[in-house]
Coordinates of C-alpha atoms in Angstrom, one line a residue:
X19 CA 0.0 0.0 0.0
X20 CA 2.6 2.3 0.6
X21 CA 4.4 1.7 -2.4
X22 CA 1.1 2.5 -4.1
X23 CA 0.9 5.8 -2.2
X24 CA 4.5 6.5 -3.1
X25 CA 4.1 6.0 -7.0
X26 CA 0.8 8.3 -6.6
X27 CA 2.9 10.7 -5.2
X28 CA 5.3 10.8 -7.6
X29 CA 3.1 11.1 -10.5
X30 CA 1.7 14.3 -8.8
X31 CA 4.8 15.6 -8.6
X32 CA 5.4 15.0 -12.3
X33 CA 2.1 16.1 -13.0
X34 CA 3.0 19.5 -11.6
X35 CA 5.7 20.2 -13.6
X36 CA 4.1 19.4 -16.5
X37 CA 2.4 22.2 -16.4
X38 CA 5.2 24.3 -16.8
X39 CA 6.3 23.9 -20.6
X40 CA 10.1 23.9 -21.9
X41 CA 11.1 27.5 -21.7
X42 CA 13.2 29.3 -24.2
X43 CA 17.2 30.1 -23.6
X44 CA 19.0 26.7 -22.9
X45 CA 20.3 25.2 -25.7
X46 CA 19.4 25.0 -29.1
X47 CA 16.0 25.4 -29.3
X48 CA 14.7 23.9 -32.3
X49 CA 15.8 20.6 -31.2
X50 CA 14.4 21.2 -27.6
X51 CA 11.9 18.5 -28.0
X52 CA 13.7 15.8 -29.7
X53 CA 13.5 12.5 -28.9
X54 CA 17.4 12.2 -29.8
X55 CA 17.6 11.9 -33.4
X56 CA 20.9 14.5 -34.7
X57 CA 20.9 15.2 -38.7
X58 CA 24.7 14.5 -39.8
X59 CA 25.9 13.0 -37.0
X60 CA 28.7 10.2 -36.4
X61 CA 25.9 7.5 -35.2
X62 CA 23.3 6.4 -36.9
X63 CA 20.5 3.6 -36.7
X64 CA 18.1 1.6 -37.8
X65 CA 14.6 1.1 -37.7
X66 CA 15.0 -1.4 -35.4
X67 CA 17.5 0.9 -33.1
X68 CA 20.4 -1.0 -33.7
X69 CA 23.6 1.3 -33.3
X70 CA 25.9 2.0 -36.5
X71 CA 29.0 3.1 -34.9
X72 CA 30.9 2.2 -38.1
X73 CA 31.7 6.1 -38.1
X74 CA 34.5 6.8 -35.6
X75 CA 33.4 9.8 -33.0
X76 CA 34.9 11.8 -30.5
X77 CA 32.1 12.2 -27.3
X78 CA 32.5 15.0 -25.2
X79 CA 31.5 15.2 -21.2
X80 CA 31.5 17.9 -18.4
X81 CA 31.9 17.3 -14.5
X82 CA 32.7 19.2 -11.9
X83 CA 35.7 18.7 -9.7
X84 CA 39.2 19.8 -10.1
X85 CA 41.1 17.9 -12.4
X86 CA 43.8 15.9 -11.5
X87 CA 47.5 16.3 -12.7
X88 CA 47.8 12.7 -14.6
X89 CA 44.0 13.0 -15.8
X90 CA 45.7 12.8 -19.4
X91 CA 46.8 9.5 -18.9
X92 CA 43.7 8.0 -17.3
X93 CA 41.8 9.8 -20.6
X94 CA 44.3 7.9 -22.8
X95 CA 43.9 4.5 -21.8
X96 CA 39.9 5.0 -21.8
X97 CA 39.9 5.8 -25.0
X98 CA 42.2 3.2 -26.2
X99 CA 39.3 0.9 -24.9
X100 CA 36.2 2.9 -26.2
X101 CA 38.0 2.6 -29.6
X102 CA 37.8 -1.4 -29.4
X103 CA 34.3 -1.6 -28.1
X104 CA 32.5 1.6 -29.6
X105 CA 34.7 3.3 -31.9
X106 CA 34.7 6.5 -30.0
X107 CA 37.0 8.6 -27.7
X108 CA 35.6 10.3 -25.0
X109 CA 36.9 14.2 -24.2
X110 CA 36.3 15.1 -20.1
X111 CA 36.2 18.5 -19.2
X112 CA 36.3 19.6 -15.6
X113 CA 34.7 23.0 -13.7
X114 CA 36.5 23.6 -10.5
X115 CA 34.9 24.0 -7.5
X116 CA 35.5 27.4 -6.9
X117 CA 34.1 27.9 -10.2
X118 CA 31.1 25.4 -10.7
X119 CA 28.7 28.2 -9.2
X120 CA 28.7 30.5 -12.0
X121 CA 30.3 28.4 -15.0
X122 CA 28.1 25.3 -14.7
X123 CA 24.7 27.3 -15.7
X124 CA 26.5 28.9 -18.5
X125 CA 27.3 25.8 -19.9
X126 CA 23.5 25.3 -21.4
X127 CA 22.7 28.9 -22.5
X128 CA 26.3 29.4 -24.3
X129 CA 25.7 27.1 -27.4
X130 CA 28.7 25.5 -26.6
X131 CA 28.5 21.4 -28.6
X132 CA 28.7 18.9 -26.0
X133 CA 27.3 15.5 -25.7
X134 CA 27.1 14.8 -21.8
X135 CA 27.4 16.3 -18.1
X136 CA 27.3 15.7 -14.7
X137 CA 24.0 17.4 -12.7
X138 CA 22.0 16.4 -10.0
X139 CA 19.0 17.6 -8.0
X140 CA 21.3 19.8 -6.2
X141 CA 22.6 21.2 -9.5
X142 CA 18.9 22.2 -10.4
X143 CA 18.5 19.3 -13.1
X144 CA 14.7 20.1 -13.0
X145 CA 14.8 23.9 -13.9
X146 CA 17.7 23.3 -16.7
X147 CA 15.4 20.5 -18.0
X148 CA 12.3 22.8 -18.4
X149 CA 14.4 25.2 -19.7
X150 CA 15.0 22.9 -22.8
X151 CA 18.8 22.2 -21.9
X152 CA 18.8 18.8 -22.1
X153 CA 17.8 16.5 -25.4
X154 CA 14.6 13.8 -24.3
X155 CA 15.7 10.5 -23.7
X156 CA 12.4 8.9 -24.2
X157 CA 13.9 6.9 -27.1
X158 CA 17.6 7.1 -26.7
X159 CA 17.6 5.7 -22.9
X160 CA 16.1 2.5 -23.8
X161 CA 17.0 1.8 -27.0
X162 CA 20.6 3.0 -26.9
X163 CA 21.1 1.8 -22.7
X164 CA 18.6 -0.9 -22.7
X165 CA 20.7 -2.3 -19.8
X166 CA 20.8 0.6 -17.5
X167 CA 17.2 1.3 -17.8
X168 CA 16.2 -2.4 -16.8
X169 CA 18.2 -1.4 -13.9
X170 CA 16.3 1.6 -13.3
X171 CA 13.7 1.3 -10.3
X172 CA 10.2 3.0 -11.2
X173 CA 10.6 5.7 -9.0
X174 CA 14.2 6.8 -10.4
X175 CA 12.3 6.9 -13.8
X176 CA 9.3 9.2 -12.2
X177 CA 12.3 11.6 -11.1
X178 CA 14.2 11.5 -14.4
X179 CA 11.0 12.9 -15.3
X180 CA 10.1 16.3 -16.4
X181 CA 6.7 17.6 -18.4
X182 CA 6.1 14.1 -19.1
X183 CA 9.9 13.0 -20.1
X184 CA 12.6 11.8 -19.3
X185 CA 15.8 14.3 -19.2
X186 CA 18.5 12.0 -17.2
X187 CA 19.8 9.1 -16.0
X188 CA 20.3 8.4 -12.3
X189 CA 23.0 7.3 -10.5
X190 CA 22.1 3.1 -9.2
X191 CA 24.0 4.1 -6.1
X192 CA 22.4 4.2 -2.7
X193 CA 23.5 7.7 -1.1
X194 CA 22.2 9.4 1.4
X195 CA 21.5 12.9 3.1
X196 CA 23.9 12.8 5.6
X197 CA 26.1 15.9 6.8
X198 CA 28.8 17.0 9.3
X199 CA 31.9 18.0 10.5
X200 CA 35.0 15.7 8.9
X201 CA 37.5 16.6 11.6
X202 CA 41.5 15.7 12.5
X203 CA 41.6 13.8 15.3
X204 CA 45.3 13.8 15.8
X205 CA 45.2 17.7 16.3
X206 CA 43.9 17.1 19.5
X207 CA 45.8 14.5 21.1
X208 CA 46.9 15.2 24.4
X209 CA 44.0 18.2 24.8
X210 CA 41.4 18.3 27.3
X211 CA 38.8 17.7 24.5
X212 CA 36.4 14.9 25.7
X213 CA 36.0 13.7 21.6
X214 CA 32.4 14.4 21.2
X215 CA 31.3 15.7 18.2
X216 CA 27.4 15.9 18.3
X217 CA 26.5 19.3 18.6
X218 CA 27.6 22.7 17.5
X219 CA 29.1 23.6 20.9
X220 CA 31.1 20.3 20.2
X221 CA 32.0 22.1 17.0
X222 CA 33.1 25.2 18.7
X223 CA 35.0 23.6 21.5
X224 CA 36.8 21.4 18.9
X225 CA 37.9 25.0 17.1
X226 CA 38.7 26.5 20.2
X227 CA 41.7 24.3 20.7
X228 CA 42.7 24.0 17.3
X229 CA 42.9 27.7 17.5
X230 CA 45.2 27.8 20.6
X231 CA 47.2 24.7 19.6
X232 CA 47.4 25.1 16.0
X233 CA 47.0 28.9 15.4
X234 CA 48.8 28.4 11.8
X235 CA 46.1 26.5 10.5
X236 CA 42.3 27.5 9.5
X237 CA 39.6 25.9 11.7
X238 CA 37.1 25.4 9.4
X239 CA 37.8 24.9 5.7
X240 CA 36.0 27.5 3.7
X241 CA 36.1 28.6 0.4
X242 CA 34.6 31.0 -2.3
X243 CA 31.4 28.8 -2.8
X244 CA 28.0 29.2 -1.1
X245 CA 29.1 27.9 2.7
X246 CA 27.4 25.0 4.6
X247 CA 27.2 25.6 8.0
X248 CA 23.1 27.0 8.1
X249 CA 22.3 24.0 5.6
X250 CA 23.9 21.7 8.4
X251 CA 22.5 23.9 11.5
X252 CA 19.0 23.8 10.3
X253 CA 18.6 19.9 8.8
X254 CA 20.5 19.3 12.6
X255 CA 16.7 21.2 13.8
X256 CA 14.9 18.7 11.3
X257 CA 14.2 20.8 8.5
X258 CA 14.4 20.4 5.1
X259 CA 15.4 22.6 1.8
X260 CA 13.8 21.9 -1.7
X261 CA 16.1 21.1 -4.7
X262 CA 19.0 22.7 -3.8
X263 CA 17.1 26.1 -2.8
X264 CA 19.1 26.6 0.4
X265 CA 16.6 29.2 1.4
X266 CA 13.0 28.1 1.4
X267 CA 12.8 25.6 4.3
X268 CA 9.8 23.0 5.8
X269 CA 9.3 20.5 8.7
X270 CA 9.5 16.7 6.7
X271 CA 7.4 15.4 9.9
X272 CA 5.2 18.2 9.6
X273 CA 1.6 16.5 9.2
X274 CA 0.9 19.8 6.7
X275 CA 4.4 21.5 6.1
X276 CA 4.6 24.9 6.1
X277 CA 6.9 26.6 3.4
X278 CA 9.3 28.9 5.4
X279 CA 12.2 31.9 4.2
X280 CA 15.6 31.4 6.2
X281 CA 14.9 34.8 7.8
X282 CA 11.4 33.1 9.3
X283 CA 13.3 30.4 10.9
X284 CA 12.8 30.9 15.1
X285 CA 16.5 29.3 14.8
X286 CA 18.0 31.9 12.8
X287 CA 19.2 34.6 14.8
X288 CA 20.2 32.6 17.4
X289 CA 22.8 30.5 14.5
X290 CA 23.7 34.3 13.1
X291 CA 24.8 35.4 16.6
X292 CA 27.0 31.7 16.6
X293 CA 28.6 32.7 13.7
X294 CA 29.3 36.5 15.0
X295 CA 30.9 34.4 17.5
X296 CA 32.6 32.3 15.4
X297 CA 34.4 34.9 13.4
X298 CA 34.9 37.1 15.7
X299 CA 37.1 33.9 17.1
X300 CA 38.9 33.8 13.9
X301 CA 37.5 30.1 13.4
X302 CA 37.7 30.9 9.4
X303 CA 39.9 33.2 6.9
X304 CA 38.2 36.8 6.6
X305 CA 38.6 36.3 3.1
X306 CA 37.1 32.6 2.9
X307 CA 34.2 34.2 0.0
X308 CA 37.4 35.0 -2.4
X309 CA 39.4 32.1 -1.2
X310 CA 39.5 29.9 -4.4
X311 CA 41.4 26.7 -2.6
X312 CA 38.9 23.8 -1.9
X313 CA 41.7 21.9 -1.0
X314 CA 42.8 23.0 2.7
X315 CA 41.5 20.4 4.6
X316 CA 43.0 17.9 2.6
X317 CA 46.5 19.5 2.0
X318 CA 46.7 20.0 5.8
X319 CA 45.5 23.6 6.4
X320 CA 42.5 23.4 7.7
X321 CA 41.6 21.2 10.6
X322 CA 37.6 20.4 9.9
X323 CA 35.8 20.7 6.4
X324 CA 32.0 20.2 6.2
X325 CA 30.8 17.7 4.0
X326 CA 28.9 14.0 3.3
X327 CA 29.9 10.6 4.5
X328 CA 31.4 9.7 1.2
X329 CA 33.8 12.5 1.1
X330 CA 34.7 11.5 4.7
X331 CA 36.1 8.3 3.4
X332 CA 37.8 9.9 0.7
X333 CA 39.5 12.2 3.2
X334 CA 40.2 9.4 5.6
X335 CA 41.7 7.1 3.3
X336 CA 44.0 9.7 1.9
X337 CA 45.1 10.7 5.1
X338 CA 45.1 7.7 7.4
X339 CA 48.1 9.5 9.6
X340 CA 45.2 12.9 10.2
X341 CA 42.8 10.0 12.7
X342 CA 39.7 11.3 10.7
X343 CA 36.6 11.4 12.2
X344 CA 33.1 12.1 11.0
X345 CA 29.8 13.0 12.6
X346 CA 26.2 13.5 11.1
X347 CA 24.2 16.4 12.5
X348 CA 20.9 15.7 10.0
X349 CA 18.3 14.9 12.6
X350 CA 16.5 13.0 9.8
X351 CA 18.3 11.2 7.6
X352 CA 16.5 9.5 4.8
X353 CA 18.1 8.1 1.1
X354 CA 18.5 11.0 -1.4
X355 CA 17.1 11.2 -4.6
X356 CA 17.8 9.2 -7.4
X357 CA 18.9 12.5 -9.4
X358 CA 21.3 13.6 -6.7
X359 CA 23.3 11.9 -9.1
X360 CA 22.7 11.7 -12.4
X361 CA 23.5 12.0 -16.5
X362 CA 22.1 14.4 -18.8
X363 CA 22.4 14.3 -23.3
X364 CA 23.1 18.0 -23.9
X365 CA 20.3 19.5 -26.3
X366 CA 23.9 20.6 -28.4
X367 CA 24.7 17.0 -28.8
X368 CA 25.1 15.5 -32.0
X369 CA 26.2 12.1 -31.4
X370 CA 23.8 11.2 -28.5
X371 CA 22.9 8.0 -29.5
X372 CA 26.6 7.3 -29.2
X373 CA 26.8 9.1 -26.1
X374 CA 23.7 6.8 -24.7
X375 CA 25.2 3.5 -25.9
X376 CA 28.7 5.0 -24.0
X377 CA 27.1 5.7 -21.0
X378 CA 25.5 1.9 -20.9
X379 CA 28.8 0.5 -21.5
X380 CA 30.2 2.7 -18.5
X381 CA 27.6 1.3 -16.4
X382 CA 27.9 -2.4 -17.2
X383 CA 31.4 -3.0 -18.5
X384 CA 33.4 -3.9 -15.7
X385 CA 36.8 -3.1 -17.3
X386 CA 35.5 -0.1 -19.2
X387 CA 33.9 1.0 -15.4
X388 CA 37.6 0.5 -14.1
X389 CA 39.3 2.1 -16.3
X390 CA 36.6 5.7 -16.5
X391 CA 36.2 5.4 -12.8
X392 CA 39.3 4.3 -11.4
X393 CA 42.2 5.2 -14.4
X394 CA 45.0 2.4 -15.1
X395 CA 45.9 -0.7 -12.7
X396 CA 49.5 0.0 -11.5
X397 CA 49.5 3.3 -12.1
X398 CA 46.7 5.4 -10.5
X399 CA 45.3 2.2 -8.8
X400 CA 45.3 -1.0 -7.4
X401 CA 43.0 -3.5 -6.1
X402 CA 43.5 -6.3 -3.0
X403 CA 42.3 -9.8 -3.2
X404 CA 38.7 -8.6 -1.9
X405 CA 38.4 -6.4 -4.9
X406 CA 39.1 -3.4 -3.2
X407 CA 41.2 -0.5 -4.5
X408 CA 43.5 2.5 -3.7
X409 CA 44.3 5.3 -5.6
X410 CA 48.0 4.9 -5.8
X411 CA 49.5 9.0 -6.3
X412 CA 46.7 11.0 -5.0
X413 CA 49.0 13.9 -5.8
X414 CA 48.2 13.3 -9.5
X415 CA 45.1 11.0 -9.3
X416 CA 42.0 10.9 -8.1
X417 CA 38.6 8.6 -8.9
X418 CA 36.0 10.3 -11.5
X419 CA 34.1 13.2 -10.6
X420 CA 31.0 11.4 -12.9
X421 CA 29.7 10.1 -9.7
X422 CA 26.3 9.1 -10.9
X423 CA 28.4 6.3 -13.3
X424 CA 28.5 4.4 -10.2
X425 CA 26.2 1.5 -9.3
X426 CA 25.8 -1.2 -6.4
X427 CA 26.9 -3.9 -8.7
X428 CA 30.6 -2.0 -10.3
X429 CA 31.6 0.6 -7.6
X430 CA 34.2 -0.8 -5.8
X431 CA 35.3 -0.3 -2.1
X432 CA 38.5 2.0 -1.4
X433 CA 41.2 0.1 0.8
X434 CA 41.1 1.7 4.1
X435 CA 38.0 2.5 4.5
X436 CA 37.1 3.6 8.0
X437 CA 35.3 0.6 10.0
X438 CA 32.9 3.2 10.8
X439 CA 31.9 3.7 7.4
X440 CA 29.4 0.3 6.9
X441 CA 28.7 1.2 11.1
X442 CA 27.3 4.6 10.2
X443 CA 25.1 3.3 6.8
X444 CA 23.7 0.8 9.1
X445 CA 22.6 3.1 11.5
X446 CA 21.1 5.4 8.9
X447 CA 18.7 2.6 7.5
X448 CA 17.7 1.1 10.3
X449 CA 15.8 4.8 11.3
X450 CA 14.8 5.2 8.1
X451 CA 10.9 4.3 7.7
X452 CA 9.6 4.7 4.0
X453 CA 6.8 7.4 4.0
X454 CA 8.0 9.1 7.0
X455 CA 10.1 12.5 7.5
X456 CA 12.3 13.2 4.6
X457 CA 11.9 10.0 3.0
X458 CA 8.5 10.5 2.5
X459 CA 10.2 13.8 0.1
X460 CA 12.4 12.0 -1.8
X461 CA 10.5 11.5 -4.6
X462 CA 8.9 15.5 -4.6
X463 CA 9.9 17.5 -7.5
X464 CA 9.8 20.9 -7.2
X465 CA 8.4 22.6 -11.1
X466 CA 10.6 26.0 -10.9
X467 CA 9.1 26.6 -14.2
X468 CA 6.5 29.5 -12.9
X469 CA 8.9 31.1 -10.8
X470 CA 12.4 31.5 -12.8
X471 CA 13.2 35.4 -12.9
X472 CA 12.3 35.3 -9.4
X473 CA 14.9 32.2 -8.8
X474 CA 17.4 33.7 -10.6
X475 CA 17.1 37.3 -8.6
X476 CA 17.0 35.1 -5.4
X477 CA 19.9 33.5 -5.7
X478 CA 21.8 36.4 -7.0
X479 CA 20.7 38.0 -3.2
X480 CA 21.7 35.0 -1.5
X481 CA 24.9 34.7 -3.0
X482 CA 25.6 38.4 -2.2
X483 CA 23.8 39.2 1.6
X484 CA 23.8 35.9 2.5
X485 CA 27.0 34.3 1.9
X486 CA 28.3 37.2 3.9
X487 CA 25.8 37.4 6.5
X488 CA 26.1 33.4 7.1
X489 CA 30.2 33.8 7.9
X490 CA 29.5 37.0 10.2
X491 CA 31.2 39.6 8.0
X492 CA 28.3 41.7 8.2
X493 CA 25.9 42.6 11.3
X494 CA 23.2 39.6 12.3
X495 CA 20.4 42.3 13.0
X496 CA 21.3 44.5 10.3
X497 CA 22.1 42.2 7.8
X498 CA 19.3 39.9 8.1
X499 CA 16.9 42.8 7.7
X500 CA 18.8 43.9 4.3
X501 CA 18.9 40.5 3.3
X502 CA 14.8 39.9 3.6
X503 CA 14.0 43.6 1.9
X504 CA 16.3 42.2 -1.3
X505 CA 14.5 39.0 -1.2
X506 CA 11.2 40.1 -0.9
X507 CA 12.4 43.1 -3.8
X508 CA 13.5 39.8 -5.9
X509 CA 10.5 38.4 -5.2
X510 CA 10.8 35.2 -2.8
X511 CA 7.1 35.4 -1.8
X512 CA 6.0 34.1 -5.5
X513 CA 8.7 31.3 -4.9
X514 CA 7.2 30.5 -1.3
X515 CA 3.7 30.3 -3.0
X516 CA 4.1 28.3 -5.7
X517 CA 6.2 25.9 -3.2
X518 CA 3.7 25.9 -0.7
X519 CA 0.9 25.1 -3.8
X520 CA 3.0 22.2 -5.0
X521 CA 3.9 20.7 -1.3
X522 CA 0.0 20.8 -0.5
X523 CA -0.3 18.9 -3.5
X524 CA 2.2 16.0 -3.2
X525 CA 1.1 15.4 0.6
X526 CA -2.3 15.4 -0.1
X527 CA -1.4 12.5 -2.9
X528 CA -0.3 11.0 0.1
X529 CA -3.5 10.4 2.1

């Protein structure tokens, strides 16, 4: 029955952003609507769907991440193998984290011919795909990946969905809503500090010492990207954001949420006048907004970064000598949603049956997996006898940053992972309950379609007041005033009503 409920839900979601239409501006758009055919490009088919890849092709993908030193190696030997099994070569292109912000949009409303990228729920896949940025894979995904979307649960497929088609492909990965502090235990050795780490006064005590111990280095890694700290303060209170729209907030456990600005929050001058604190202690760089290194925490200069469970590993393994430690603050943790993670066909493609048929090899193709995810055996990895692996010169290699490639059935373990890791997954799914708290929101879509102008304003204003306002750089009375007279001049109300429509809707799908 609750399945039932569940798929009922998620076609009301759909439904809703149905309504909205593909909009103008991403793209090419006289090809906004294609099901995926390209005039004069290097694949072609038959009536039956069967690939001709007779035609040799070079693909062409975008992720974000920064990009390794030896990444031209790694892209050598993949294509070496995408010659043998597809005739193509694949071209990666990487945005930088302290870039991603403002490049990443730009991507679909330059022009620019690409065949695939990286996006995710949190990267606004939705708006982008009503914007006609992305090419329909109504026919491409299961004719040209017919083994991927067997693979596909029903409900991935509702959420790859957007006026009534599909625009991605989501990862087959379980992940999860998790965040906290990653922290260097071995800074503290020897300290009075008890070792909790479960609340933000933990948090502060933590940086206390680190500041009186280690005054060289930064307590808190931040850089010039939207900070995390009121996203973590405020899903630590049980609340919950909508599709990556870090400022329009509602109670999961709610019976009938209640769509709510940050400045509405009872909780937020009381985490403004923490982080007056906070700075004022010199916990962070007074420049962290125009800070473009997103690697201090990892290169040994800060001593606590904020982030998920599976960058915690990451960090851990690479450092095994820092005793890194990780602690989840969301009060509700609950799975994310399939399109956290996921692959879009740029509407500029032309090769994107190619591109499909690449993507199902990536997903399927043990070696070809390997050698996109991982790089070469001996030289940027290695695996043990259990199949695990380690990167082997993290200085010049890393794992792909096309994190919705991976699946249960081909990601493969790192060596080293904390025992903790599989302790702390555990924990999560044993609380989470399908149809409760933020689970029960997994599958809702939020149809930005009506209120775009009004999103783009927003989060022009948030990046601006708020950014600012979050670290303490400007006053917490003050501030949070300006900041609410330019949201309301941007026009967040017509965002709060339209969300507040839509949630109504998918909860009352529920009953």
């Amino acid at each position: 029955m609750q399945n039932k409920k569940l798929r009922k839900a998620l076609a009301v979601s759909m439904a809703i952003a149905m309504t909205g239409g593909l909009l103008a501006g991403c793209g090419s758009n006289n090809s906004s609507s294609s099901n995926g055919g390209a005039a004069k490009s290097g694949s072609t088919s038959s009536a039956s769907g069967e690939l001709d890849t007779s035609e040799f092709v070079e693909l062409s993908m975008y992720v974000i991440s920064d990009r390794p030193a030896g990444q031209d190696a790694i892209d050598e030997n993949l294509n070496k193998l995408l010659k043998e099994k597809l005739n193509c070569s694949l071209k990666i292109n990487w945005i930088g984290w302290a870039e991603y912000a403002n490049k990443y949009p730009l991507l679909f409303s330059s022009g620019e011919e690409f065949d695939m990228a990286y996006s995710a729920s949190w990267l606004n896949f939705a708006s982008l795909a009503q914007k006609g940025a992305f090419k329909s894979l109504d026919e491409l995904w299961p004719t040209y990946a017919p083994k991927n979307f067997a693979a596909q649960s029903e409900e991935a497929k509702q959420q790859a969905t957007v006026n009534g088609s599909y625009y991605c492909v989501p990862s087959l990965l379980s992940t999860y809503n998790s965040y906290g502090p990653i922290y260097r235990g071995d800074l503290v050795e020897g300290t009075e500090w008890d070792g909790k780490m479960e609340t933000f006064e933990d948090i502060e005590e933590y940086c206390d010492i680190i500041k009186e111990t280690h005054p060289e280095m930064e307590c808190i890694d931040l850089y010039s990207t939207a900070p995390e700290i009121f996203f973590m303060y405020m899903e630590n209170q049980g609340l919950a954001t909508f599709n990556g729209i870090r400022y329009l907030w509602y109670d999961p456990n709610a019976e009938n949420p209640t769509v709510m600005t940050s400045y509405e929050l009872e909780k937020t001058p009381e985490f403004l006048e923490m982080m007056a604190r906070w700075n004022e202690k010199g916990f962070y760089s007074k420049s962290a907004l125009s800070d473009t290194d997103s690697t201090k925490f990892q290169n040994g200069k800060a001593a606590l970064k904020i982030h998920n469970i599976d960058s915690y590993v990451g960090q851990a393994i690479l450092h095994p000598e820092y005793d890194i430690h990780y602690s989840n603050m969301v009060k509700d943790v609950a799975h994310l949603p399939y399109t956290q993670d996921c692959m879009v066909i740029s509407n500029t493609s032309k090769n994107p049956e190619r591109a499909m048929a690449l993507w199902d090899l990536i997903t399927n193709d043990q070696e070809v997996y390997d050698a996109f995810y991982y790089g070469i055996e001996g030289t940027s990895y290695e695996l043990n006898d259990e199949g695990q692996f380690k990167i082997l010169d993290t200085d010049n290699y890393g794992t792909s940053a096309m994190w919705s490639a991976r699946s249960d059935a081909l990601n493969r373990q790192q060596i080293g992972t904390p025992d903790d890791y599989k302790t702390n997954i555990d924990e999560f799914e044993s609380h989470i309950v399908s149809g409760q708290g933020n689970e029960k929101f997994t599958g809702f879509v939020l149809d930005t379609s009506s209120f775009e102008t009004q999103l783009a304003a927003c989060n022009n204003v948030q990046q601006q007041y708020w950014w600012p306002l979050e670290l303490g750089y400007t006053d917490a009375e003050s501030g949070l005033a300006d900041y609410q007279s330019q949201m309301e001049a941007a026009g967040i109300e017509a965002m709060k009503e339209a969300a507040q429509k839509q949630l109504d809707a998918y909860v009352a799908s529920l009953k």
